[in-house]
Amino acid sequence: MIYFAILFFFNLFLFKNFSIISKIYNLYDYPDKLRKKHLNPTPLLGGFIIYINLLILTLFLFFFEFPSDFYSSKADFIIFFIACTLFFLLGFIDDKYQLSANIKLIFTSIIIFILMYLDHDLIIKEINFSFTNFVLDFRSFDYFVTILCFLLFINSFNMIDGINGQATSYTLFIILIFLAVGINMIFFISFLIPICFFLFFNLKGKMFLGDSGTMLIAFIVSYFFIKSHNLYNKFFSDEIFLIMMIPGFELLRLAVMRIYNQKHPFSPDRNHIHHLMINKFSFLKSFLVIQILLVLPFLSYVLISNSIIVLSISLIMYSYLFFLLKK
């Protein structure tokens, strides 16, 4: 409890002095009146603050409360932190110099491949489902499938970071799910603190996550979903899919549209569902509708325990909303 109190006041200090830290960090998102319609240069400070918290948490867990139930050795834990550092740095460089989508894809794949080589518990060898005893075995395709799963969520998570509070609220929802099933409790309670602080400032438009934040968070979420599935069967594969399905649908829809228009599938534009919403409705209404859309599939599954029905209803709702917005 003392550790959590220290972490709380440390974050209180960070966020209270964010303008000073922003000048030292010197990374801003500048409006361009095209895709970026905020009025003033806004600090891309979210990723940095989350990473600093992760560094403190790593030191604390390594020396005092090592989660031996989740990591086979301290080496695995250090490998996880190094991977987090690499994703943060890749996102930071992208924020600073606007890397091409292909460069990010290549480096992301390399980091994940090395991580899997060092930690075999991350390799998805098979997946199971809540509605059948059938187990899908990937055999010689396990490396490819694992890299694909990481890439899909990292890119889809980045795509939902379009209006203030959206990606952070979704992250908060996922953290609460991890806490509810008892995954690495100290880690996620600690992770919750900076996320809640950042959400408050992000909703007020005072700071953004930046790619350094979205890539770091998306990697952490993917890592814990995959590892908890492989080691403990905490989630069925269809349950994980329901949690991530709306960002996944967005990724698929936008990729198809961009390829059809002869663009790179991961090139930026303003065709995301949150952009379509914000063009027609107020920020509050857009934010609430999208958050409901993000959390409803899994919450519905908790109530009725039938992923097939929930998937069908969610797909209909998503499609209906999209066509309503395109009218």
mmCIF file with all atom_site columns, N, CA, C and O in Angstrom, residues 201-218:
data_model
loop_
_atom_site.group_PDB
_atom_site.id
_atom_site.type_symbol
_atom_site.label_atom_id
_atom_site.label_alt_id
_atom_site.label_comp_id
_atom_site.label_asym_id
_atom_site.label_entity_id
_atom_site.label_seq_id
_atom_site.pdbx_PDB_ins_code
_atom_site.Cartn_x
_atom_site.Cartn_y
_atom_site.Cartn_z
_atom_site.occupancy
_atom_site.B_iso_or_equiv
_atom_site.pdbx_formal_charge
_atom_site.auth_seq_id
_atom_site.auth_comp_id
_atom_site.auth_asym_id
_atom_site.auth_atom_id
_atom_site.pdbx_PDB_model_num
ATOM 1  N N  . PHE A 1 201 ? -6.385  14.637 -17.982 1.00 0.00 ? 201 PHE A N  1
ATOM 2  C CA . PHE A 1 201 ? -5.731  15.702 -18.747 1.00 0.00 ? 201 PHE A CA 1
ATOM 3  C C  . PHE A 1 201 ? -6.004  15.564 -20.243 1.00 0.00 ? 201 PHE A C  1
ATOM 4  O O  . PHE A 1 201 ? -6.102  16.563 -20.956 1.00 0.00 ? 201 PHE A O  1
ATOM 5  N N  . ASN A 1 202 ? -6.116  14.337 -20.721 1.00 0.00 ? 202 ASN A N  1
ATOM 6  C CA . ASN A 1 202 ? -6.378  14.108 -22.134 1.00 0.00 ? 202 ASN A CA 1
ATOM 7  C C  . ASN A 1 202 ? -7.781  14.563 -22.525 1.00 0.00 ? 202 ASN A C  1
ATOM 8  O O  . ASN A 1 202 ? -7.984  15.153 -23.595 1.00 0.00 ? 202 ASN A O  1
ATOM 9  N N  . LEU A 1 203 ? -8.756  14.314 -21.655 1.00 0.00 ? 203 LEU A N  1
ATOM 10 C CA . LEU A 1 203 ? -10.121 14.757 -21.925 1.00 0.00 ? 203 LEU A CA 1
ATOM 11 C C  . LEU A 1 203 ? -10.205 16.282 -21.996 1.00 0.00 ? 203 LEU A C  1
ATOM 12 O O  . LEU A 1 203 ? -11.051 16.837 -22.703 1.00 0.00 ? 203 LEU A O  1
ATOM 13 N N  . LYS A 1 204 ? -9.328  16.952 -21.266 1.00 0.00 ? 204 LYS A N  1
ATOM 14 C CA . LYS A 1 204 ? -9.288  18.413 -21.299 1.00 0.00 ? 204 LYS A CA 1
ATOM 15 C C  . LYS A 1 204 ? -8.417  18.943 -22.443 1.00 0.00 ? 204 LYS A C  1
ATOM 16 O O  . LYS A 1 204 ? -8.278  20.156 -22.619 1.00 0.00 ? 204 LYS A O  1
ATOM 17 N N  . GLY A 1 205 ? -7.838  18.022 -23.237 1.00 0.00 ? 205 GLY A N  1
ATOM 18 C CA . GLY A 1 205 ? -7.027  18.410 -24.386 1.00 0.00 ? 205 GLY A CA 1
ATOM 19 C C  . GLY A 1 205 ? -5.671  18.978 -24.042 1.00 0.00 ? 205 GLY A C  1
ATOM 20 O O  . GLY A 1 205 ? -5.047  19.662 -24.861 1.00 0.00 ? 205 GLY A O  1
ATOM 21 N N  . LYS A 1 206 ? -5.162  18.684 -22.833 1.00 0.00 ? 206 LYS A N  1
ATOM 22 C CA . LYS A 1 206 ? -3.886  19.257 -22.401 1.00 0.00 ? 206 LYS A CA 1
ATOM 23 C C  . LYS A 1 206 ? -2.683  18.419 -22.816 1.00 0.00 ? 206 LYS A C  1
ATOM 24 O O  . LYS A 1 206 ? -1.561  18.915 -22.830 1.00 0.00 ? 206 LYS A O  1
ATOM 25 N N  . MET A 1 207 ? -2.895  17.135 -23.126 1.00 0.00 ? 207 MET A N  1
ATOM 26 C CA . MET A 1 207 ? -1.801  16.282 -23.599 1.00 0.00 ? 207 MET A CA 1
ATOM 27 C C  . MET A 1 207 ? -2.359  15.095 -24.358 1.00 0.00 ? 207 MET A C  1
ATOM 28 O O  . MET A 1 207 ? -3.507  14.696 -24.152 1.00 0.00 ? 207 MET A O  1
ATOM 29 N N  . PHE A 1 208 ? -1.534  14.555 -25.258 1.00 0.00 ? 208 PHE A N  1
ATOM 30 C CA . PHE A 1 208 ? -1.909  13.399 -26.057 1.00 0.00 ? 208 PHE A CA 1
ATOM 31 C C  . PHE A 1 208 ? -0.976  12.226 -25.749 1.00 0.00 ? 208 PHE A C  1
ATOM 32 O O  . PHE A 1 208 ? 0.121   12.411 -25.228 1.00 0.00 ? 208 PHE A O  1
ATOM 33 N N  . LEU A 1 209 ? -1.433  11.024 -26.120 1.00 0.00 ? 209 LEU A N  1
ATOM 34 C CA . LEU A 1 209 ? -0.601  9.832  -25.943 1.00 0.00 ? 209 LEU A CA 1
ATOM 35 C C  . LEU A 1 209 ? 0.587   9.834  -26.895 1.00 0.00 ? 209 LEU A C  1
ATOM 36 O O  . LEU A 1 209 ? 1.705   9.504  -26.518 1.00 0.00 ? 209 LEU A O  1
ATOM 37 N N  . GLY A 1 210 ? 0.344   10.196 -28.148 1.00 0.00 ? 210 GLY A N  1
ATOM 38 C CA . GLY A 1 210 ? 1.374   10.059 -29.170 1.00 0.00 ? 210 GLY A CA 1
ATOM 39 C C  . GLY A 1 210 ? 1.576   8.593  -29.522 1.00 0.00 ? 210 GLY A C  1
ATOM 40 O O  . GLY A 1 210 ? 1.073   7.689  -28.845 1.00 0.00 ? 210 GLY A O  1
ATOM 41 N N  . ASP A 1 211 ? 2.297   8.330  -30.599 1.00 0.00 ? 211 ASP A N  1
ATOM 42 C CA . ASP A 1 211 ? 2.584   6.945  -30.980 1.00 0.00 ? 211 ASP A CA 1
ATOM 43 C C  . ASP A 1 211 ? 3.431   6.235  -29.925 1.00 0.00 ? 211 ASP A C  1
ATOM 44 O O  . ASP A 1 211 ? 3.354   5.018  -29.781 1.00 0.00 ? 211 ASP A O  1
ATOM 45 N N  . SER A 1 212 ? 4.243   7.009  -29.191 1.00 0.00 ? 212 SER A N  1
ATOM 46 C CA . SER A 1 212 ? 5.034   6.397  -28.114 1.00 0.00 ? 212 SER A CA 1
ATOM 47 C C  . SER A 1 212 ? 4.122   5.800  -27.053 1.00 0.00 ? 212 SER A C  1
ATOM 48 O O  . SER A 1 212 ? 4.437   4.766  -26.458 1.00 0.00 ? 212 SER A O  1
ATOM 49 N N  . GLY A 1 213 ? 2.979   6.423  -26.832 1.00 0.00 ? 213 GLY A N  1
ATOM 50 C CA . GLY A 1 213 ? 2.021   5.922  -25.855 1.00 0.00 ? 213 GLY A CA 1
ATOM 51 C C  . GLY A 1 213 ? 1.158   4.804  -26.400 1.00 0.00 ? 213 GLY A C  1
ATOM 52 O O  . GLY A 1 213 ? 0.968   3.777  -25.741 1.00 0.00 ? 213 GLY A O  1
ATOM 53 N N  . THR A 1 214 ? 0.633   4.981  -27.627 1.00 0.00 ? 214 THR A N  1
ATOM 54 C CA . THR A 1 214 ? -0.254  3.957  -28.186 1.00 0.00 ? 214 THR A CA 1
ATOM 55 C C  . THR A 1 214 ? 0.489   2.656  -28.457 1.00 0.00 ? 214 THR A C  1
ATOM 56 O O  . THR A 1 214 ? -0.029  1.567  -28.195 1.00 0.00 ? 214 THR A O  1
ATOM 57 N N  . MET A 1 215 ? 1.728   2.758  -28.968 1.00 0.00 ? 215 MET A N  1
ATOM 58 C CA . MET A 1 215 ? 2.483   1.535  -29.254 1.00 0.00 ? 215 MET A CA 1
ATOM 59 C C  . MET A 1 215 ? 2.866   0.813  -27.965 1.00 0.00 ? 215 MET A C  1
ATOM 60 O O  . MET A 1 215 ? 2.809   -0.421 -27.898 1.00 0.00 ? 215 MET A O  1
ATOM 61 N N  . LEU A 1 216 ? 3.226   1.575  -26.938 1.00 0.00 ? 216 LEU A N  1
ATOM 62 C CA . LEU A 1 216 ? 3.605   0.973  -25.658 1.00 0.00 ? 216 LEU A CA 1
ATOM 63 C C  . LEU A 1 216 ? 2.405   0.286  -25.009 1.00 0.00 ? 216 LEU A C  1
ATOM 64 O O  . LEU A 1 216 ? 2.495   -0.871 -24.583 1.00 0.00 ? 216 LEU A O  1
ATOM 65 N N  . ILE A 1 217 ? 1.273   0.990  -24.938 1.00 0.00 ? 217 ILE A N  1
ATOM 66 C CA . ILE A 1 217 ? 0.079   0.411  -24.316 1.00 0.00 ? 217 ILE A CA 1
ATOM 67 C C  . ILE A 1 217 ? -0.406  -0.808 -25.094 1.00 0.00 ? 217 ILE A C  1
ATOM 68 O O  . ILE A 1 217 ? -0.730  -1.854 -24.516 1.00 0.00 ? 217 ILE A O  1
ATOM 69 N N  . ALA A 1 218 ? -0.471  -0.684 -26.431 1.00 0.00 ? 218 ALA A N  1
ATOM 70 C CA . ALA A 1 218 ? -0.967  -1.788 -27.253 1.00 0.00 ? 218 ALA A CA 1
ATOM 71 C C  . ALA A 1 218 ? -0.086  -3.023 -27.110 1.00 0.00 ? 218 ALA A C  1
ATOM 72 O O  . ALA A 1 218 ? -0.587  -4.152 -27.050 1.00 0.00 ? 218 ALA A O  1
#
